[in-house]
């Protein structure tokens, strides 16, 4: 049976802000913004506090090898150590999975519009396991709101022409969040959250930058893009 596939989202904070609002995320206090680089001076330009970071990078043999090594090393980390983790069962849906991972793990800081897609989705899937959550997103039960139309509309926005649903796209999104003093990477293609070390709410961005630098060195790649969900400056 052919895997269901969507048009991928562009790694663009404006696209994400519009998409998130459409799904019911209240962005009156927070918004997605670009992280322009990993140097200290550039990181300081990002408003604080940062709730989460979305990373987009090309999948290569080197990144896949690094991921497999991390999966083995993090074998004791379980999905219960984060508030919300789900599997990706739809091709090119990693941007949407990333957005859901962010919202699901920042529920205390974020507000959802009542009866919106996000409100209904998290209420319906809170007690499901990661695989069942992914299946619910792919094939929602009768009467449940579907995210597919909103995703496809968001995927048509941005600065570049979107590829087709069946086009082989090698770009992938993952999320970094802080939970219980640990920096966790959430990737719906992988079996569990990845513990990347200690962090705090105030150092999440800097600690994520450190992980990304190591990732770039390990994979011999500087082709990545970071977007932060951060407080709106008054």
CSV table of C-alpha atoms in Angstrom, one decimal:
chain,number,residue,atom,x,y,z
A,1,UNK,CA,0.0,0.0,0.0
A,2,UNK,CA,1.4,3.4,-1.0
A,3,UNK,CA,2.4,5.7,1.8
A,4,UNK,CA,0.2,8.8,2.0
A,5,UNK,CA,2.2,11.9,1.1
A,6,UNK,CA,1.7,15.7,1.3
A,7,UNK,CA,3.4,18.7,-0.2
A,8,UNK,CA,6.2,19.8,2.2
A,9,UNK,CA,6.1,23.0,4.2
A,10,UNK,CA,8.7,25.7,3.5
A,11,UNK,CA,11.0,26.5,6.4
A,12,UNK,CA,9.6,30.0,6.8
A,13,UNK,CA,8.5,31.7,10.0
A,14,UNK,CA,5.8,33.7,8.2
A,15,UNK,CA,4.3,30.5,6.8
A,16,UNK,CA,4.4,28.8,10.2
A,17,UNK,CA,2.8,31.8,11.9
A,18,UNK,CA,-0.1,31.8,9.5
A,19,UNK,CA,-0.5,28.1,9.5
A,20,UNK,CA,-0.4,27.9,13.3
A,21,UNK,CA,-3.1,30.6,13.6
A,22,UNK,CA,-5.3,28.7,11.1
A,23,UNK,CA,-5.1,25.6,13.3
A,24,UNK,CA,-6.1,27.6,16.4
A,25,UNK,CA,-2.8,28.6,18.1
A,26,UNK,CA,-3.0,32.0,19.9
A,27,UNK,CA,0.1,33.9,18.9
A,28,UNK,CA,-0.6,37.1,20.8
A,29,UNK,CA,2.4,36.5,23.1
A,30,UNK,CA,4.7,34.3,20.9
A,31,UNK,CA,5.6,34.0,17.3
A,32,UNK,CA,7.9,32.0,15.0
A,33,UNK,CA,11.1,33.9,14.0
A,34,UNK,CA,14.3,33.1,12.1
A,35,UNK,CA,17.5,32.2,14.0
A,36,UNK,CA,20.0,33.9,11.7
A,37,UNK,CA,23.1,32.0,12.8
A,38,UNK,CA,24.8,30.1,15.6
A,39,UNK,CA,27.2,32.8,16.7
A,40,UNK,CA,26.6,34.4,20.1
A,41,UNK,CA,25.8,37.8,18.6
A,42,UNK,CA,23.2,36.3,16.3
A,43,UNK,CA,21.6,34.2,19.0
A,44,UNK,CA,21.3,37.3,21.1
A,45,UNK,CA,19.0,38.8,18.5
A,46,UNK,CA,16.3,36.1,19.1
A,47,UNK,CA,13.7,37.4,21.6
A,48,UNK,CA,13.5,35.5,25.0
A,49,UNK,CA,12.2,33.3,26.3
A,50,UNK,CA,12.4,30.7,23.5
A,51,UNK,CA,9.9,27.9,23.9
A,52,UNK,CA,11.1,25.6,21.1
A,53,UNK,CA,13.4,25.4,18.0
A,54,UNK,CA,12.4,23.9,14.7
A,55,UNK,CA,15.4,22.7,12.6
A,56,UNK,CA,15.2,21.9,8.9
A,57,UNK,CA,18.1,20.0,7.2
A,58,UNK,CA,18.8,17.8,4.2
A,59,UNK,CA,18.7,14.0,4.8
A,60,UNK,CA,22.0,12.5,3.7
A,61,UNK,CA,23.9,9.2,4.3
A,62,UNK,CA,25.8,11.1,7.0
A,63,UNK,CA,22.7,12.4,8.8
A,64,UNK,CA,21.1,9.0,8.6
A,65,UNK,CA,24.2,7.3,10.1
A,66,UNK,CA,24.3,9.9,12.9
A,67,UNK,CA,20.6,9.4,13.6
A,68,UNK,CA,21.0,5.6,13.9
A,69,UNK,CA,23.9,6.0,16.3
A,70,UNK,CA,21.9,8.4,18.5
A,71,UNK,CA,18.9,6.0,18.5
A,72,UNK,CA,21.2,3.3,19.9
A,73,UNK,CA,22.7,5.6,22.5
A,74,UNK,CA,19.4,6.9,23.6
A,75,UNK,CA,17.7,3.5,24.0
A,76,UNK,CA,16.6,4.2,27.6
A,77,UNK,CA,14.8,7.5,26.7
A,78,UNK,CA,11.0,7.0,26.5
A,79,UNK,CA,8.2,9.0,25.0
A,80,UNK,CA,6.8,9.4,28.5
A,81,UNK,CA,9.7,11.8,29.4
A,82,UNK,CA,8.1,14.5,27.2
A,83,UNK,CA,4.5,15.7,27.4
A,84,UNK,CA,3.8,14.7,23.8
A,85,UNK,CA,5.5,12.6,21.1
A,86,UNK,CA,4.0,11.1,17.9
A,87,UNK,CA,5.2,9.2,14.9
A,88,UNK,CA,5.2,10.5,11.4
A,89,UNK,CA,3.2,8.2,9.0
A,90,UNK,CA,2.6,10.7,6.2
A,91,UNK,CA,5.3,11.6,3.7
A,92,UNK,CA,6.5,15.2,3.8
A,93,UNK,CA,4.4,15.9,6.9
A,94,UNK,CA,7.5,16.6,9.1
A,95,UNK,CA,6.8,20.3,9.3
A,96,UNK,CA,3.3,19.7,10.6
A,97,UNK,CA,4.6,17.0,13.0
A,98,UNK,CA,7.1,19.5,14.2
A,99,UNK,CA,4.4,22.1,14.9
A,100,UNK,CA,2.4,19.5,16.8
A,101,UNK,CA,5.4,18.5,18.8
A,102,UNK,CA,6.0,22.1,19.8
A,103,UNK,CA,2.4,22.8,20.8
A,104,UNK,CA,2.0,19.5,22.6
A,105,UNK,CA,5.1,20.2,24.7
A,106,UNK,CA,4.4,23.9,25.5
A,107,UNK,CA,0.8,23.7,26.7
A,108,UNK,CA,1.5,25.7,29.8
A,109,UNK,CA,2.9,28.6,27.8
A,110,UNK,CA,0.5,28.5,24.8
A,111,UNK,CA,-3.2,29.1,24.4
A,112,UNK,CA,-5.4,27.3,21.9
A,113,UNK,CA,-8.7,28.5,20.5
A,114,UNK,CA,-11.6,26.5,21.9
A,115,UNK,CA,-12.8,23.8,19.4
A,116,UNK,CA,-10.1,24.6,16.9
A,117,UNK,CA,-8.2,21.8,15.2
A,118,UNK,CA,-5.4,21.9,17.8
A,119,UNK,CA,-7.7,22.0,20.7
A,120,UNK,CA,-9.7,19.0,19.4
A,121,UNK,CA,-6.6,17.0,18.3
A,122,UNK,CA,-4.8,17.1,21.6
A,123,UNK,CA,-7.9,16.3,23.6
A,124,UNK,CA,-8.6,13.3,21.3
A,125,UNK,CA,-5.0,12.0,21.3
A,126,UNK,CA,-3.6,12.8,24.7
A,127,UNK,CA,-4.0,9.2,25.9
A,128,UNK,CA,-2.9,7.5,22.7
A,129,UNK,CA,0.6,6.1,22.1
A,130,UNK,CA,2.9,7.8,19.6
A,131,UNK,CA,2.0,5.4,16.7
A,132,UNK,CA,-1.7,5.8,17.3
A,133,UNK,CA,-1.4,9.6,17.3
A,134,UNK,CA,0.4,9.5,13.9
A,135,UNK,CA,-2.4,7.2,12.6
A,136,UNK,CA,-5.1,9.6,13.9
A,137,UNK,CA,-3.5,12.5,12.1
A,138,UNK,CA,-3.3,10.5,8.9
A,139,UNK,CA,-6.8,9.0,9.1
A,140,UNK,CA,-8.9,11.0,11.5
A,141,UNK,CA,-12.1,9.2,12.6
A,142,UNK,CA,-15.5,10.3,11.2
A,143,UNK,CA,-16.6,13.6,12.6
A,144,UNK,CA,-13.1,14.7,13.6
A,145,UNK,CA,-11.4,17.8,12.1
A,146,UNK,CA,-8.7,17.0,9.5
A,147,UNK,CA,-5.5,19.0,9.2
A,148,UNK,CA,-4.7,18.0,5.6
A,149,UNK,CA,-6.4,20.9,3.8
A,150,UNK,CA,-4.8,23.4,6.1
A,151,UNK,CA,-1.4,21.8,5.6
A,152,UNK,CA,-1.7,21.8,1.8
A,153,UNK,CA,-2.8,25.5,1.9
A,154,UNK,CA,0.3,26.4,4.0
A,155,UNK,CA,2.6,24.3,1.8
A,156,UNK,CA,1.5,26.4,-1.2
A,157,UNK,CA,2.7,29.6,0.6
A,158,UNK,CA,6.3,30.9,0.9
A,159,UNK,CA,9.1,32.2,-1.3
A,160,UNK,CA,9.7,29.1,-3.4
A,161,UNK,CA,7.4,27.1,-5.7
A,162,UNK,CA,6.3,23.9,-3.8
A,163,UNK,CA,7.3,20.5,-5.1
A,164,UNK,CA,4.6,18.0,-6.0
A,165,UNK,CA,3.3,15.5,-3.4
A,166,UNK,CA,5.1,12.6,-5.1
A,167,UNK,CA,8.4,14.4,-5.6
A,168,UNK,CA,11.4,13.0,-3.7
A,169,UNK,CA,12.2,15.7,-1.1
A,170,UNK,CA,15.2,15.2,1.1
A,171,UNK,CA,14.6,18.0,3.6
A,172,UNK,CA,13.4,17.2,7.1
A,173,UNK,CA,12.2,19.0,10.2
A,174,UNK,CA,12.9,18.1,13.8
A,175,UNK,CA,12.1,20.0,17.1
A,176,UNK,CA,14.1,20.8,20.2
A,177,UNK,CA,12.3,21.4,23.5
A,178,UNK,CA,13.3,21.6,27.2
A,179,UNK,CA,11.7,19.1,29.5
A,180,UNK,CA,12.7,18.5,33.2
A,181,UNK,CA,16.1,20.2,32.7
A,182,UNK,CA,16.9,18.1,29.6
A,183,UNK,CA,17.2,19.2,25.9
A,184,UNK,CA,15.1,16.8,23.9
A,185,UNK,CA,15.0,16.3,20.1
A,186,UNK,CA,11.7,15.2,18.7
A,187,UNK,CA,11.6,13.5,15.3
A,188,UNK,CA,8.5,11.6,14.2
A,189,UNK,CA,10.7,9.3,12.0
A,190,UNK,CA,12.6,8.0,15.0
A,191,UNK,CA,11.5,5.5,17.7
A,192,UNK,CA,11.7,7.9,20.7
A,193,UNK,CA,12.8,11.4,21.8
A,194,UNK,CA,16.6,11.9,21.8
A,195,UNK,CA,18.1,13.3,25.0
A,196,UNK,CA,20.7,15.9,23.9
A,197,UNK,CA,21.9,16.8,27.4
A,198,UNK,CA,21.2,19.3,30.1
A,199,UNK,CA,19.5,22.6,29.5
A,200,UNK,CA,17.2,25.2,31.1
A,201,UNK,CA,14.4,27.5,29.9
A,202,UNK,CA,16.8,30.4,29.6
A,203,UNK,CA,19.6,28.5,27.8
A,204,UNK,CA,17.5,26.4,25.4
A,205,UNK,CA,18.5,28.3,22.3
A,206,UNK,CA,22.2,28.4,23.1
A,207,UNK,CA,22.3,24.7,24.1
A,208,UNK,CA,20.4,23.8,20.9
A,209,UNK,CA,23.0,25.8,18.9
A,210,UNK,CA,25.7,23.7,20.5
A,211,UNK,CA,23.9,20.5,19.4
A,212,UNK,CA,23.5,21.8,15.9
A,213,UNK,CA,27.2,22.7,15.6
A,214,UNK,CA,28.1,19.2,16.6
A,215,UNK,CA,25.6,17.9,14.1
A,216,UNK,CA,27.1,20.0,11.3
A,217,UNK,CA,30.6,18.8,12.1
A,218,UNK,CA,29.5,15.2,12.3
A,219,UNK,CA,27.7,15.3,9.0
A,220,UNK,CA,30.0,17.7,7.2
A,221,UNK,CA,27.1,19.9,6.4
A,222,UNK,CA,26.1,23.5,7.0
A,223,UNK,CA,22.9,23.3,5.1
A,224,UNK,CA,20.3,23.8,7.9
A,225,UNK,CA,17.8,26.3,8.9
A,226,UNK,CA,16.6,27.2,12.4
A,227,UNK,CA,13.3,28.8,13.4
A,228,UNK,CA,12.4,29.6,17.1
A,229,UNK,CA,9.1,30.0,18.7
A,230,UNK,CA,9.9,32.9,21.0
A,231,UNK,CA,8.2,35.6,23.0
A,232,UNK,CA,7.0,38.7,21.1
A,233,UNK,CA,9.1,41.7,22.2
A,234,UNK,CA,7.0,44.5,23.8
